Coordinates of C-alpha atoms in Angstrom, one line a residue:
Chain A
M1 CA 0.0 0.0 -0.1
M2 CA 2.9 2.2 1.1
A3 CA 4.5 1.6 -2.2
F4 CA 1.4 2.4 -4.1
Y5 CA 1.2 5.7 -2.5
F6 CA 4.5 6.4 -3.0
S7 CA 4.2 6.0 -6.8
R8 CA 1.1 8.3 -6.7
L9 CA 3.6 10.8 -4.9
V10 CA 6.2 10.8 -7.4
E11 CA 3.3 11.1 -10.0
I12 CA 2.1 14.2 -8.5
F13 CA 5.4 15.6 -7.6
P14 CA 5.4 18.3 -10.3
F15 CA 2.5 19.6 -8.3
F16 CA 4.8 20.0 -5.3
L17 CA 7.5 21.8 -7.4
K18 CA 4.8 24.4 -8.4
G19 CA 4.2 24.9 -4.7
L20 CA 7.6 25.2 -4.0
W21 CA 8.1 27.8 -6.8
M22 CA 5.1 29.7 -5.4
T23 CA 6.6 29.6 -1.7
T24 CA 9.9 30.7 -3.4
Q25 CA 8.5 33.5 -5.3
I26 CA 6.3 34.8 -2.0
A27 CA 9.5 34.3 0.3
F28 CA 12.1 36.3 -2.0
I29 CA 9.7 39.1 -3.2
S30 CA 8.9 39.8 0.4
L31 CA 12.4 39.3 1.7
F32 CA 13.6 41.9 -0.8
T33 CA 10.7 44.4 0.0
C34 CA 11.0 43.8 3.7
T35 CA 14.4 44.5 3.6
I36 CA 14.2 47.7 1.9
L37 CA 11.1 48.9 3.9
G38 CA 12.8 47.6 7.3
F39 CA 16.0 49.5 6.6
V40 CA 14.0 52.7 5.8
L41 CA 11.9 52.2 8.8
G42 CA 14.7 51.3 11.0
I43 CA 16.7 54.2 10.0
L44 CA 13.7 56.5 10.6
R45 CA 13.3 55.0 13.8
S46 CA 16.7 56.1 15.1
G47 CA 16.2 59.5 13.7
K48 CA 15.1 62.6 15.8
N49 CA 11.6 63.0 14.5
R50 CA 9.4 62.1 17.6
I51 CA 6.1 61.6 15.8
I52 CA 7.9 59.5 13.1
K53 CA 9.5 57.5 16.0
W54 CA 6.1 57.0 17.8
L55 CA 4.1 56.0 14.8
I56 CA 6.8 53.3 14.0
G57 CA 6.8 52.1 17.4
V58 CA 3.1 51.7 17.4
Y59 CA 3.4 49.7 14.2
V60 CA 6.2 47.4 15.2
S61 CA 4.5 46.8 18.6
F62 CA 1.1 45.9 16.7
V63 CA 2.8 43.5 14.4
R64 CA 5.0 42.0 17.2
G65 CA 1.9 41.6 19.4
T66 CA -0.5 40.0 17.0
P67 CA -0.1 36.3 15.5
F68 CA 0.6 36.4 11.8
V69 CA -2.2 34.2 10.7
V70 CA -4.4 37.2 12.3
Q71 CA -2.6 39.7 10.1
V72 CA -3.2 37.5 7.1
F73 CA -6.8 37.3 7.9
I74 CA -7.1 41.1 8.4
V75 CA -5.4 42.0 4.9
F76 CA -7.4 39.3 3.1
F77 CA -11.0 39.7 4.8
I78 CA -11.2 42.8 6.6
L79 CA -9.5 45.3 4.0
P80 CA -12.2 44.5 1.5
E81 CA -14.8 46.0 4.0
W82 CA -13.0 49.1 3.5
G83 CA -12.8 48.9 -0.2
I84 CA -9.6 47.1 -0.6
Q85 CA -10.1 44.0 -2.5
L86 CA -7.0 41.9 -3.1
K87 CA -6.5 38.4 -4.7
A88 CA -4.8 36.0 -2.6
F89 CA -1.5 36.3 -4.0
P90 CA -0.9 40.1 -3.6
A91 CA -2.5 39.8 -0.1
A92 CA -0.2 37.3 0.9
L93 CA 2.8 39.8 -0.3
L94 CA 1.1 42.7 1.6
A95 CA 0.8 40.7 4.7
M96 CA 4.3 39.3 4.6
G97 CA 5.6 42.7 3.8
I98 CA 3.9 44.4 6.9
M99 CA 4.9 41.5 9.2
G100 CA 8.6 41.2 7.9
S101 CA 9.3 44.9 7.5
A102 CA 8.5 45.5 11.2
F103 CA 11.0 42.5 12.3
I104 CA 13.7 44.0 10.3
C105 CA 13.0 47.5 11.5
E106 CA 13.6 46.4 14.9
I107 CA 17.0 44.7 13.9
V108 CA 18.1 47.7 11.8
S109 CA 17.6 50.5 14.7
G110 CA 19.0 48.1 17.1
G111 CA 22.1 47.8 15.0
I112 CA 22.2 51.7 14.3
S113 CA 21.9 52.6 18.1
A114 CA 24.7 50.3 18.8
I115 CA 27.0 52.9 17.1
S116 CA 28.3 55.4 19.4
K117 CA 27.2 59.0 19.0
G118 CA 30.5 60.0 18.6
Q119 CA 30.7 58.6 15.2
W120 CA 27.7 60.7 14.0
E121 CA 29.6 63.8 15.4
A122 CA 32.7 63.1 13.7
G123 CA 30.9 62.9 10.5
T124 CA 28.9 65.9 11.4
A125 CA 32.1 68.0 12.3
S126 CA 33.8 67.0 9.0
G127 CA 30.8 68.3 6.9
L128 CA 29.2 65.1 5.9
T129 CA 25.6 65.3 5.2
L130 CA 23.1 63.2 7.2
I131 CA 22.7 60.7 4.6
Q132 CA 26.5 60.6 3.9
Q133 CA 27.0 59.7 7.4
L134 CA 24.4 57.1 7.2
R135 CA 26.0 55.7 4.2
L136 CA 29.7 56.2 4.9
V137 CA 30.1 55.7 8.6
I138 CA 27.1 54.6 10.6
I139 CA 25.4 51.9 8.2
P140 CA 28.8 50.0 7.3
Q141 CA 29.5 49.7 11.0
A142 CA 26.0 48.8 11.9
M143 CA 26.0 46.0 9.5
K144 CA 28.1 43.9 12.0
V145 CA 25.4 43.9 14.2
I146 CA 22.7 43.7 11.8
L147 CA 23.7 40.9 9.7
P148 CA 23.4 37.8 11.6
P149 CA 20.1 38.4 13.1
L150 CA 18.7 39.7 9.7
V151 CA 19.7 36.3 7.9
G152 CA 18.1 34.7 10.7
Q153 CA 15.0 36.6 10.1
Y154 CA 15.0 35.6 6.6
V155 CA 14.7 32.0 7.7
L156 CA 11.9 32.8 9.9
L157 CA 10.2 34.7 6.9
I158 CA 10.7 31.8 4.6
K159 CA 9.0 29.7 7.0
D160 CA 6.1 32.0 7.8
T161 CA 5.1 32.0 4.0
S162 CA 3.3 28.5 5.1
V163 CA 0.8 30.8 7.0
V164 CA -0.5 32.3 3.7
S165 CA -2.0 28.8 2.8
V166 CA -5.0 29.7 4.9
I167 CA -6.3 32.2 2.2
G168 CA -5.9 29.7 -0.5
V169 CA -2.4 30.6 -1.9
M170 CA -1.1 27.3 -3.9
E171 CA 2.3 27.5 -2.0
L172 CA 4.0 24.4 -0.6
T173 CA 2.0 24.0 2.6
R174 CA -1.4 24.1 0.6
V175 CA -0.2 21.5 -1.8
G176 CA 0.5 19.5 1.2
W177 CA -3.0 19.8 2.4
V178 CA -4.7 19.1 -0.9
T179 CA -2.3 16.2 -1.5
V180 CA -3.2 14.7 1.9
M181 CA -7.0 14.6 1.0
R182 CA -6.0 12.2 -2.0
I183 CA -3.1 10.4 -0.6
P184 CA -4.0 9.6 3.2
E185 CA -0.2 9.1 4.1
G186 CA 0.2 12.3 6.2
L187 CA 3.7 11.6 7.4
M188 CA 5.0 10.9 4.0
V189 CA 3.4 13.8 2.2
F190 CA 4.4 16.5 4.8
S191 CA 7.8 15.0 5.1
L192 CA 8.2 16.0 1.6
V193 CA 6.8 19.2 2.2
G194 CA 9.3 19.7 5.4
A195 CA 11.9 18.7 3.0
L196 CA 11.4 21.2 0.5
Y197 CA 11.1 24.0 3.0
F198 CA 14.4 22.9 4.5
V199 CA 16.3 23.1 0.9
I200 CA 15.2 26.8 0.8
S201 CA 16.1 27.7 4.4
Y202 CA 19.3 25.4 4.9
P203 CA 21.6 27.7 2.9
L204 CA 20.6 30.9 4.8
I205 CA 20.9 29.0 8.0
L206 CA 24.6 28.2 7.2
L207 CA 24.9 31.9 6.1
S208 CA 23.8 33.1 9.3
N209 CA 25.9 30.7 11.4
Y210 CA 28.8 31.8 9.3
L211 CA 28.1 35.4 9.6
E212 CA 27.7 35.1 13.3
R213 CA 31.1 33.7 13.5
R214 CA 32.7 36.1 11.4
M215 CA 31.1 39.0 13.2
A216 CA 32.0 38.0 16.5
I217 CA 35.7 38.7 15.9
Chain B
M1 CA 37.2 85.4 13.1
I2 CA 35.0 83.9 15.6
E3 CA 32.7 86.2 17.4
F4 CA 30.1 85.2 20.5
K5 CA 27.5 87.9 21.1
H6 CA 25.6 87.8 24.1
V7 CA 25.3 83.7 23.7
N8 CA 22.9 81.9 26.1
K9 CA 22.5 78.4 26.0
W10 CA 20.5 75.9 28.7
F11 CA 20.5 72.1 28.9
G12 CA 17.2 71.9 30.3
K13 CA 17.3 74.1 33.7
L14 CA 21.1 74.2 33.5
H15 CA 22.5 77.3 32.2
V16 CA 25.5 75.8 30.1
L17 CA 26.3 79.4 28.4
N18 CA 25.7 82.5 30.3
D19 CA 26.1 85.6 28.4
V20 CA 29.2 84.7 26.7
N21 CA 30.7 87.3 24.5
L22 CA 34.3 86.4 23.2
D23 CA 36.4 87.6 19.8
I24 CA 38.8 85.3 18.4
D25 CA 41.3 87.0 16.0
P26 CA 42.6 85.1 13.0
G27 CA 45.8 83.2 13.7
E28 CA 45.0 83.4 17.6
V29 CA 45.3 80.5 19.7
L30 CA 43.0 80.5 22.7
V31 CA 43.1 78.2 25.6
I32 CA 40.0 77.4 27.5
C33 CA 40.0 75.9 31.0
G34 CA 37.9 75.6 33.9
P35 CA 36.3 72.8 36.1
S36 CA 34.4 70.1 34.4
G37 CA 30.8 71.0 33.7
S38 CA 31.8 74.8 33.5
G39 CA 30.7 74.8 29.7
K40 CA 34.0 74.9 28.0
S41 CA 33.3 72.0 25.8
T42 CA 29.9 73.3 25.1
L43 CA 31.2 76.6 24.1
I44 CA 33.8 75.2 21.4
R45 CA 30.9 72.5 20.3
C46 CA 28.7 75.8 19.4
I47 CA 31.3 76.9 17.1
N48 CA 30.7 74.5 14.1
R49 CA 27.2 73.8 15.6
L50 CA 27.4 70.4 17.1
E51 CA 25.1 72.4 19.6
N52 CA 22.3 74.7 19.1
I53 CA 22.2 77.8 21.3
Q54 CA 18.9 79.7 22.5
E55 CA 20.0 83.0 22.6
G56 CA 22.6 85.4 21.0
E57 CA 24.7 85.0 17.9
I58 CA 27.9 83.3 17.0
I59 CA 29.6 84.6 13.7
V60 CA 32.6 82.4 12.3
D61 CA 34.1 84.2 9.3
G62 CA 31.1 86.4 8.8
V63 CA 28.7 83.7 8.8
P64 CA 26.1 83.5 11.4
V65 CA 26.4 80.1 12.4
H66 CA 23.1 79.6 14.2
D67 CA 21.0 81.3 11.2
K68 CA 18.7 78.7 9.7
K69 CA 20.0 79.7 6.1
T70 CA 23.6 79.0 6.9
N71 CA 25.0 76.2 4.9
L72 CA 26.5 74.2 7.6
T73 CA 28.2 71.9 5.5
K74 CA 30.2 74.5 3.9
L75 CA 30.9 76.1 7.4
R76 CA 32.0 72.8 8.8
A77 CA 34.3 71.9 6.0
D78 CA 36.3 75.0 7.1
I79 CA 36.4 73.9 10.8
G80 CA 38.5 71.3 12.0
F81 CA 37.2 69.4 15.2
V82 CA 39.2 67.0 17.2
F83 CA 37.4 65.4 19.9
Q84 CA 38.8 63.9 23.5
Q85 CA 37.8 60.3 22.4
F86 CA 39.3 60.7 18.9
H87 CA 36.3 59.3 17.2
L88 CA 37.9 57.7 14.2
Y89 CA 36.0 55.7 12.1
P90 CA 36.9 52.1 13.1
H91 CA 35.9 50.2 9.8
M92 CA 38.4 52.6 7.7
T93 CA 42.3 52.4 7.4
V94 CA 43.9 55.5 8.5
L95 CA 44.2 56.9 5.1
Q96 CA 40.7 56.2 4.3
N97 CA 39.6 58.0 7.7
V98 CA 41.6 61.2 6.4
M99 CA 40.5 61.2 2.9
L100 CA 36.8 60.6 3.5
A101 CA 35.8 64.2 4.1
P102 CA 37.8 65.6 1.3
V103 CA 36.3 63.4 -1.4
N104 CA 32.6 63.4 -0.2
V105 CA 32.4 67.2 1.2
K106 CA 35.0 68.9 -1.0
K107 CA 34.3 66.6 -3.8
M108 CA 38.0 66.1 -4.6
S109 CA 39.2 63.4 -6.9
S110 CA 40.6 60.6 -4.8
A111 CA 44.1 61.1 -6.2
A112 CA 44.0 64.9 -5.0
A113 CA 42.7 63.7 -1.8
E114 CA 45.2 60.9 -1.3
K115 CA 48.0 63.3 -1.9
I116 CA 46.8 65.9 0.6
S117 CA 46.0 63.1 3.1
K118 CA 49.5 61.6 2.8
E119 CA 50.9 65.2 3.2
K120 CA 49.0 65.4 6.5
L121 CA 49.8 62.3 7.8
T122 CA 53.4 62.9 7.2
Q123 CA 52.9 66.3 9.0
V124 CA 51.6 64.4 12.4
G125 CA 54.4 61.9 11.9
L126 CA 52.4 59.0 10.7
T127 CA 53.5 58.3 7.2
D128 CA 54.0 54.7 7.7
K129 CA 50.6 54.0 9.3
A130 CA 48.5 54.8 6.3
G131 CA 47.2 51.3 5.8
A132 CA 46.6 50.6 9.3
Y133 CA 43.4 50.4 11.1
P134 CA 42.4 52.5 14.2
A135 CA 42.2 49.7 16.5
Q136 CA 46.2 48.9 15.7
L137 CA 47.2 52.5 16.8
S138 CA 48.1 53.8 20.2
G139 CA 46.0 56.4 21.7
G140 CA 48.4 59.0 20.9
Q141 CA 48.7 57.8 17.4
Q142 CA 45.0 57.9 17.0
Q143 CA 44.7 61.4 18.1
R144 CA 47.2 62.5 15.5
V145 CA 45.3 60.8 12.8
A146 CA 42.4 62.5 14.2
I147 CA 44.3 65.8 13.9
A148 CA 45.6 64.8 10.3
R149 CA 41.7 64.1 9.4
G150 CA 40.8 67.9 10.5
L151 CA 43.6 69.3 8.7
A152 CA 43.0 67.5 5.1
M153 CA 40.1 69.9 4.9
S154 CA 42.6 72.7 5.0
P155 CA 40.6 74.6 7.8
K156 CA 40.7 78.0 8.8
I157 CA 40.0 77.2 12.4
M158 CA 41.0 74.1 14.5
L159 CA 38.9 73.3 17.5
F160 CA 40.3 70.9 20.1
D161 CA 38.1 69.5 22.9
E162 CA 40.3 68.0 25.7
P163 CA 42.6 66.4 23.1
T164 CA 44.9 64.8 25.6
S165 CA 42.4 64.1 28.5
A166 CA 41.9 60.7 27.2
L167 CA 45.5 59.8 26.6
D168 CA 48.1 57.9 28.9
P169 CA 50.6 60.5 30.2
E170 CA 53.5 59.2 27.9
M171 CA 51.5 59.9 24.8
I172 CA 50.5 63.3 25.5
G173 CA 53.6 64.9 24.4
E174 CA 53.5 63.5 21.0
V175 CA 50.0 65.1 20.3
L176 CA 50.9 68.6 22.0
D177 CA 54.1 68.5 19.8
V178 CA 51.8 68.2 16.6
M179 CA 49.6 71.0 18.1
V180 CA 52.5 73.2 18.8
N181 CA 53.6 72.9 15.0
L182 CA 50.4 73.8 13.8
V183 CA 50.5 77.1 16.0
S184 CA 53.8 78.0 14.2
E185 CA 51.8 77.7 11.0
G186 CA 49.4 80.4 12.0
M187 CA 46.3 78.2 12.4
T188 CA 43.5 79.7 14.3
M189 CA 42.8 77.6 17.2
C190 CA 40.3 77.1 20.2
V191 CA 42.0 74.3 22.7
V192 CA 40.0 73.3 25.7
T193 CA 42.7 71.7 27.8
H194 CA 44.4 71.7 31.1
E195 CA 47.9 71.3 29.8
M196 CA 49.5 74.5 31.5
G197 CA 52.6 73.9 29.8
F198 CA 51.1 74.0 26.2
A199 CA 49.1 77.0 27.2
K200 CA 52.1 78.9 28.6
K201 CA 54.2 78.0 25.4
V202 CA 51.9 79.0 22.7
A203 CA 48.4 80.2 23.7
D204 CA 48.0 84.0 23.1
R205 CA 45.2 84.4 25.5
V206 CA 43.8 81.8 28.2
L207 CA 39.9 82.0 29.1
F208 CA 38.8 80.7 32.4
M209 CA 34.9 79.5 32.8
D210 CA 32.9 78.4 35.5
F211 CA 29.0 77.8 35.8
G212 CA 29.0 78.8 32.0
K213 CA 30.3 82.1 32.5
I214 CA 33.7 83.6 31.5
I215 CA 35.2 84.4 34.7
E216 CA 38.4 85.6 33.6
T217 CA 40.8 86.1 30.3
G218 CA 44.2 87.0 30.0
R219 CA 47.8 86.3 28.7
P220 CA 48.8 82.8 29.7
D221 CA 51.7 84.0 32.0
E222 CA 49.5 86.7 33.7
F223 CA 46.8 84.2 34.1
F224 CA 48.7 81.5 35.5
D225 CA 50.9 83.7 37.7
N226 CA 48.7 86.0 38.8
P227 CA 45.0 85.2 38.5
Q228 CA 42.7 88.2 39.2
T229 CA 39.7 86.2 40.7
L230 CA 39.6 83.9 43.5
R231 CA 37.9 80.9 41.5
A232 CA 40.8 81.1 38.8
A233 CA 43.3 81.1 41.6
D234 CA 41.6 78.3 43.4
F235 CA 41.3 76.3 40.0
I236 CA 44.8 76.8 39.4
S237 CA 46.3 75.5 42.6
K238 CA 44.4 72.4 41.9
I239 CA 45.6 71.6 38.8
L240 CA 49.2 72.5 39.9
T241 CA 48.9 70.2 43.0
H242 CA 48.5 67.1 41.2

């Protein structure tokens, strides 16, 4: 029986590859946008404008204090009530973007605040503009603090894409659900799903470990 | 060159600069001393607007420093600033530290910036350390790099905020030597320091501050040998006895 199911699984393996491709797309598009947004928010959060800092603080607290699955529901089911109707895929990207950029914002502003005030002052005193101070002096140093947890966050974000299966996006986890209805070998099916997540996460885990060791020196 | 007109500044309730009036001539070397918390660092930090003021006016080379329309980048490019804690950029080599502002603020070509930076490193006696990172240098060497970093912008004014206070005693001399050498080039300098030897040797004027006020000014020999106020006399006796 087991062998029969296994051959069925091989038969529908292309379906899994499609799911993997969808997961990869959601993961990498959102990693990219979250990184950019997270850096912008993180830099603003370490700035001087109190209102902006407070607003970002509220946003970060909201995201950190609510489950991601609830955020996905809000984007997909509540936003339409306010006239913003999104298909499952863009809704998934938006929810991932909101969640991921909040966490990356925290990592970035933490990294920036680890740099001493004297570094800003040295740049200021020599006539560098604020943007130049960030680009040439602060961010290059803060990267040492930011990179290891940032890559760690990427791994978490990749795994969190599984949550968007609840709104019907045909990504890897959803493919697993659908398959299990036809092949009642849960262990086999979800081992395959897990293995495929592992394939995209593991290189980043290795990178994170490597960076942690390098930056520690 | 630098003019303070009725400058007042508060940190919260603390009156850090109390009606400061001061005129510094081109080429003048001014030493500022006083007990800690007297406002002396704040005074020079206002000159390049590392600090804002609440009242009065500071004019540097005809430019009102705290005016909203003032081009701060241009103003700061003409004023070198040396910090007590050096604040070199740890992720850059010595040469990159010195070249950074000439390339990015003055928009020099990197060849021209490298040339002037190497000249300034030679001037502070660190030609051979161009490729080193700050962490590989002693405190005295780091401070000399910081001076070269200021000089590479060909400033009109150099400000020193307790440049030798963070140094081990045996390294103070090498930094002061570089500064004395600058004086002989005719640089306008404001130096916050308690190094009496330096003050006596090169200062045109010593300014004594306490509680945000200028208490006394005078020629260094007059000030140190015959202070006019009790507070200055008390301060001098304290820095002499240890």
